[in-house]
């Protein structure tokens, strides 16, 4: 079985009386250390798929497993542990905690690890330096630009050194130089840690670095 295996996953959403099928018998197999890009029109279900892979939403049907762990069969506690330890998510709208500084937001991802506050602070700071935010660690999200917040969100996902990184439009608000820096970080994580990446993006500059690219349409993925 692949490192990440998605089999026959279906998910519907309720809008009032109407039920809309968002994901329909979707299959995906990803090897360890692979980088996979997912494109698709707005509303096609990309975020829904990412949330399902990240254990945030449960599919109505089908199975998802990561490294032999059947995510779709986990109870609430194990699912929590899965989200905390195995997955780093870069959310489309960042989801930073507004009352915490950039550094504190990143440190939060390390909670539950046996790290002293000092070590956790240093690790968070190093990761913020790596995304080009040296000197901005004490800012609150509202004091940062969209591109800066996006990089805090990336730092928060990478600081855990998770097996799987799910990044929803991670370069949407970045200039070319920041984007190149972010891409270098992803490639470095893959090379040094064997991190597997699923990236939702429409950025043609990222596409060239991906192992595979899929389009999500009508609830399924097709290779492009
Ligand atoms: N909580 C929800 N309740 C009801 N419908 C939802 C919910 N979340 C998403 N949907 C619907 O599911 C479909 C897929 O949404 P999703 O956010 O996954 O799309 P997307 O591909 O990420 O779009 P975008 O490119 O705009 O971010 C949409 O039709 C949306 O209206
Ligand atoms: Mg989305």
Coordinates of C-alpha atoms and ligand atoms in Angstrom, one line a residue:
X1 CA 0.0 0.0 0.0
X2 CA 1.2 3.6 -0.7
X3 CA 2.3 5.9 2.0
X4 CA -0.9 7.9 1.6
X5 CA -3.8 6.0 0.3
X6 CA -7.3 7.4 -0.4
X7 CA -9.8 4.9 -1.6
X8 CA -13.3 5.6 -2.8
X9 CA -13.8 8.6 -0.7
X10 CA -17.1 10.4 -0.9
X11 CA -18.3 13.5 0.9
X12 CA -21.5 15.4 0.5
X13 CA -22.5 18.8 1.8
X14 CA -25.9 20.0 2.9
X15 CA -27.2 23.3 1.7
X16 CA -30.6 23.7 3.2
X17 CA -32.7 20.9 1.8
X18 CA -30.2 20.1 -0.9
X19 CA -27.4 17.6 -0.7
X20 CA -24.5 18.2 -3.0
X21 CA -21.9 15.5 -3.7
X22 CA -18.5 17.2 -3.4
X23 CA -16.1 14.2 -3.5
X24 CA -17.3 11.1 -5.4
X25 CA -15.5 7.8 -5.1
X26 CA -12.2 9.7 -5.1
X27 CA -9.0 7.7 -5.3
X28 CA -5.4 8.9 -4.7
X29 CA -2.2 7.0 -4.0
X30 CA 0.9 9.0 -2.9
X31 CA 4.4 7.6 -2.1
X32 CA 6.5 8.8 0.7
X33 CA 8.4 12.0 -0.2
X34 CA 6.3 12.7 -3.2
X35 CA 5.0 16.2 -4.0
X36 CA 1.5 16.2 -5.5
X37 CA -0.3 19.2 -6.8
X38 CA -4.0 19.6 -6.9
X39 CA -5.8 22.1 -9.1
X40 CA -9.4 22.6 -9.9
X41 CA -12.1 25.2 -10.2
X42 CA -13.4 27.2 -7.2
X43 CA -15.9 25.1 -5.3
X44 CA -14.7 21.8 -6.8
X45 CA -13.8 20.4 -3.3
X46 CA -10.1 21.0 -3.0
X47 CA -10.3 22.3 0.6
X48 CA -12.8 19.6 1.5
X49 CA -10.3 17.0 0.3
X50 CA -7.5 18.6 2.2
X51 CA -9.6 18.7 5.4
X52 CA -10.5 15.0 4.9
X53 CA -6.8 14.1 4.5
X54 CA -5.9 16.1 7.6
X55 CA -8.5 14.4 9.8
X56 CA -10.6 17.6 10.2
X57 CA -13.6 16.4 8.2
X58 CA -14.6 12.8 8.0
X59 CA -15.7 11.5 4.6
X60 CA -19.2 9.9 4.4
X61 CA -17.7 6.9 2.7
X62 CA -14.3 5.5 1.8
X63 CA -10.9 5.0 3.5
X64 CA -7.9 7.2 4.1
X65 CA -4.7 5.7 5.4
X66 CA -1.3 7.2 6.1
X67 CA 1.7 5.0 6.7
X68 CA -0.5 2.1 7.5
X69 CA -2.7 4.0 9.9
X70 CA -6.4 4.0 8.9
X71 CA -7.3 7.6 9.6
X72 CA -11.0 7.0 8.7
X73 CA -11.3 4.4 11.5
X74 CA -9.8 6.5 14.3
X75 CA -11.7 7.6 17.4
X76 CA -11.6 11.2 18.6
X77 CA -8.4 10.9 20.7
X78 CA -6.4 9.1 18.1
X79 CA -7.6 11.5 15.5
X80 CA -6.4 14.4 17.6
X81 CA -3.0 12.7 17.9
X82 CA -2.9 12.1 14.2
X83 CA -3.6 15.8 13.5
X84 CA -1.1 16.9 16.0
X85 CA 1.8 14.6 15.2
X86 CA 1.5 13.5 11.6
X87 CA 0.0 16.3 9.7
X88 CA 1.1 20.0 9.2
X89 CA -1.7 22.0 7.6
X90 CA -1.4 25.3 5.8
X91 CA -5.0 26.5 5.7
X92 CA -6.3 28.6 2.8
X93 CA -7.2 31.4 5.2
X94 CA -4.2 30.7 7.5
X95 CA -6.3 30.2 10.7
X96 CA -3.8 32.0 12.9
X97 CA -4.9 32.8 16.4
X98 CA -5.4 36.5 16.5
X99 CA -4.5 37.0 20.2
X100 CA -1.1 35.2 19.9
X101 CA 2.0 36.6 18.3
X102 CA 3.6 34.9 15.2
X103 CA 6.1 33.1 17.4
X104 CA 3.3 31.9 19.8
X105 CA 1.2 30.7 16.9
X106 CA 4.2 28.6 15.7
X107 CA 4.9 27.4 19.3
X108 CA 1.4 26.2 19.6
X109 CA 2.1 23.5 17.0
X110 CA 4.7 22.0 19.3
X111 CA 2.4 21.6 22.2
X112 CA 2.3 18.0 23.4
X113 CA 5.9 17.5 22.6
X114 CA 8.3 17.0 25.4
X115 CA 10.1 20.3 24.8
X116 CA 11.0 23.0 27.3
X117 CA 9.4 26.4 26.7
X118 CA 12.8 27.7 25.8
X119 CA 13.5 24.9 23.2
X120 CA 10.0 25.3 21.7
X121 CA 10.6 29.1 21.5
X122 CA 13.9 28.6 19.8
X123 CA 12.5 26.1 17.3
X124 CA 9.6 28.4 16.5
X125 CA 12.0 31.3 16.0
X126 CA 14.3 29.3 13.7
X127 CA 11.4 28.3 11.6
X128 CA 10.2 31.9 11.4
X129 CA 13.7 32.9 10.3
X130 CA 13.6 30.3 7.6
X131 CA 10.4 31.7 6.1
X132 CA 11.9 35.1 6.1
X133 CA 10.2 36.6 9.1
X134 CA 13.2 37.3 11.3
X135 CA 12.3 40.3 13.4
X136 CA 8.5 39.9 13.0
X137 CA 8.0 37.1 15.5
X138 CA 6.5 39.4 18.1
X139 CA 3.8 40.7 15.8
X140 CA 0.2 39.8 16.0
X141 CA -1.5 38.4 12.9
X142 CA -3.4 41.7 12.3
X143 CA -0.1 43.6 12.3
X144 CA 1.2 41.4 9.4
X145 CA 0.5 41.5 5.7
X146 CA -1.4 38.6 4.0
X147 CA 1.9 37.2 2.7
X148 CA 3.5 37.4 6.1
X149 CA 0.6 35.6 7.7
X150 CA 0.7 33.0 5.1
X151 CA 4.4 32.3 5.9
X152 CA 3.6 32.2 9.7
X153 CA 1.0 29.5 8.8
X154 CA 3.7 27.7 6.8
X155 CA 6.1 27.9 9.7
X156 CA 3.5 26.5 12.0
X157 CA 3.0 23.5 9.7
X158 CA 6.7 22.8 9.1
X159 CA 8.0 23.3 12.7
X160 CA 6.5 20.0 13.7
X161 CA 8.4 18.2 10.9
X162 CA 5.3 16.2 10.1
X163 CA 5.2 13.2 7.8
X164 CA 2.5 14.9 5.7
X165 CA 2.1 18.5 4.8
X166 CA -1.2 19.7 3.4
X167 CA -0.9 23.2 1.9
X168 CA -3.9 24.9 0.6
X169 CA -2.7 27.7 -1.8
X170 CA 0.5 28.3 0.2
X171 CA 1.9 30.9 -2.2
X172 CA -1.4 32.7 -3.0
X173 CA -0.2 36.0 -1.4
X174 CA 3.5 35.9 -2.0
X175 CA 5.8 37.8 -4.3
X176 CA 8.2 35.8 -6.5
X177 CA 11.1 36.1 -4.1
X178 CA 9.1 34.9 -1.1
X179 CA 7.6 32.2 -3.2
X180 CA 11.0 30.9 -4.3
X181 CA 12.0 30.8 -0.6
X182 CA 8.9 28.9 0.3
X183 CA 9.5 26.4 -2.5
X184 CA 13.1 25.9 -1.4
X185 CA 11.9 25.1 2.1
X186 CA 9.4 22.5 0.8
X187 CA 12.1 20.9 -1.3
X188 CA 14.5 20.9 1.6
X189 CA 12.0 19.2 3.9
X190 CA 11.4 16.6 1.3
X191 CA 15.1 15.9 0.8
X192 CA 16.1 16.0 4.5
X193 CA 13.1 14.6 6.2
X194 CA 11.2 12.7 3.5
X195 CA 8.2 14.9 3.9
X196 CA 5.2 14.1 1.7
X197 CA 3.4 17.2 0.3
X198 CA -0.1 17.7 -1.1
X199 CA -0.3 21.2 -2.4
X200 CA -3.5 22.9 -3.7
X201 CA -2.3 25.6 -6.1
X202 CA -2.8 27.1 -9.5
X203 CA 0.7 28.5 -9.6
X204 CA 2.5 27.4 -12.8
X205 CA 5.9 28.0 -11.2
X206 CA 5.2 25.4 -8.5
X207 CA 3.9 22.9 -11.0
X208 CA 7.3 22.3 -12.5
X209 CA 8.6 21.1 -9.2
X210 CA 5.8 18.6 -8.5
X211 CA 6.0 14.9 -9.1
X212 CA 2.4 14.8 -10.2
X213 CA -0.4 17.1 -10.8
X214 CA -4.1 16.4 -10.7
X215 CA -7.3 18.3 -11.5
X216 CA -10.2 17.9 -9.1
X217 CA -13.4 18.0 -11.1
X218 CA -16.8 16.5 -10.6
X219 CA -15.6 15.0 -7.3
X220 CA -12.7 13.1 -8.7
X221 CA -9.0 13.6 -9.5
X222 CA -7.6 13.2 -13.0
X223 CA -3.9 13.4 -13.9
X224 CA -3.0 16.5 -15.9
Ligands
LIG1 N1 -19.5 23.7 5.7 C1 -20.1 23.5 4.5 N2 -21.4 23.4 4.4 C2 -22.0 23.3 3.2 N3 -21.4 23.3 2.0 C3 -20.1 23.4 2.1 C4 -19.3 23.5 3.3 N4 -18.0 23.6 3.0 C5 -17.9 23.6 1.7 N5 -19.1 23.4 1.1 C6 -19.4 23.3 -0.4 O1 -18.6 22.3 -0.9 C7 -18.1 22.6 -2.1 C8 -16.6 22.5 -2.2 O2 -16.0 23.5 -1.3 P1 -14.5 23.6 -1.1 O3 -14.2 24.7 -0.1 O4 -13.9 22.3 -0.9 O5 -14.0 24.1 -2.6 P2 -12.6 24.6 -3.1 O6 -12.3 23.7 -4.3 O7 -11.6 24.6 -2.0 O8 -12.9 26.1 -3.6 P3 -11.9 27.4 -3.6 O9 -10.9 27.2 -4.8 O10 -12.8 28.5 -3.8 O11 -11.2 27.4 -2.3 C9 -18.6 24.0 -2.5 O12 -19.7 23.8 -3.3 C10 -19.1 24.5 -1.1 O13 -20.2 25.4 -1.3
LIG2 MG1 -10.5 26.0 -1.0

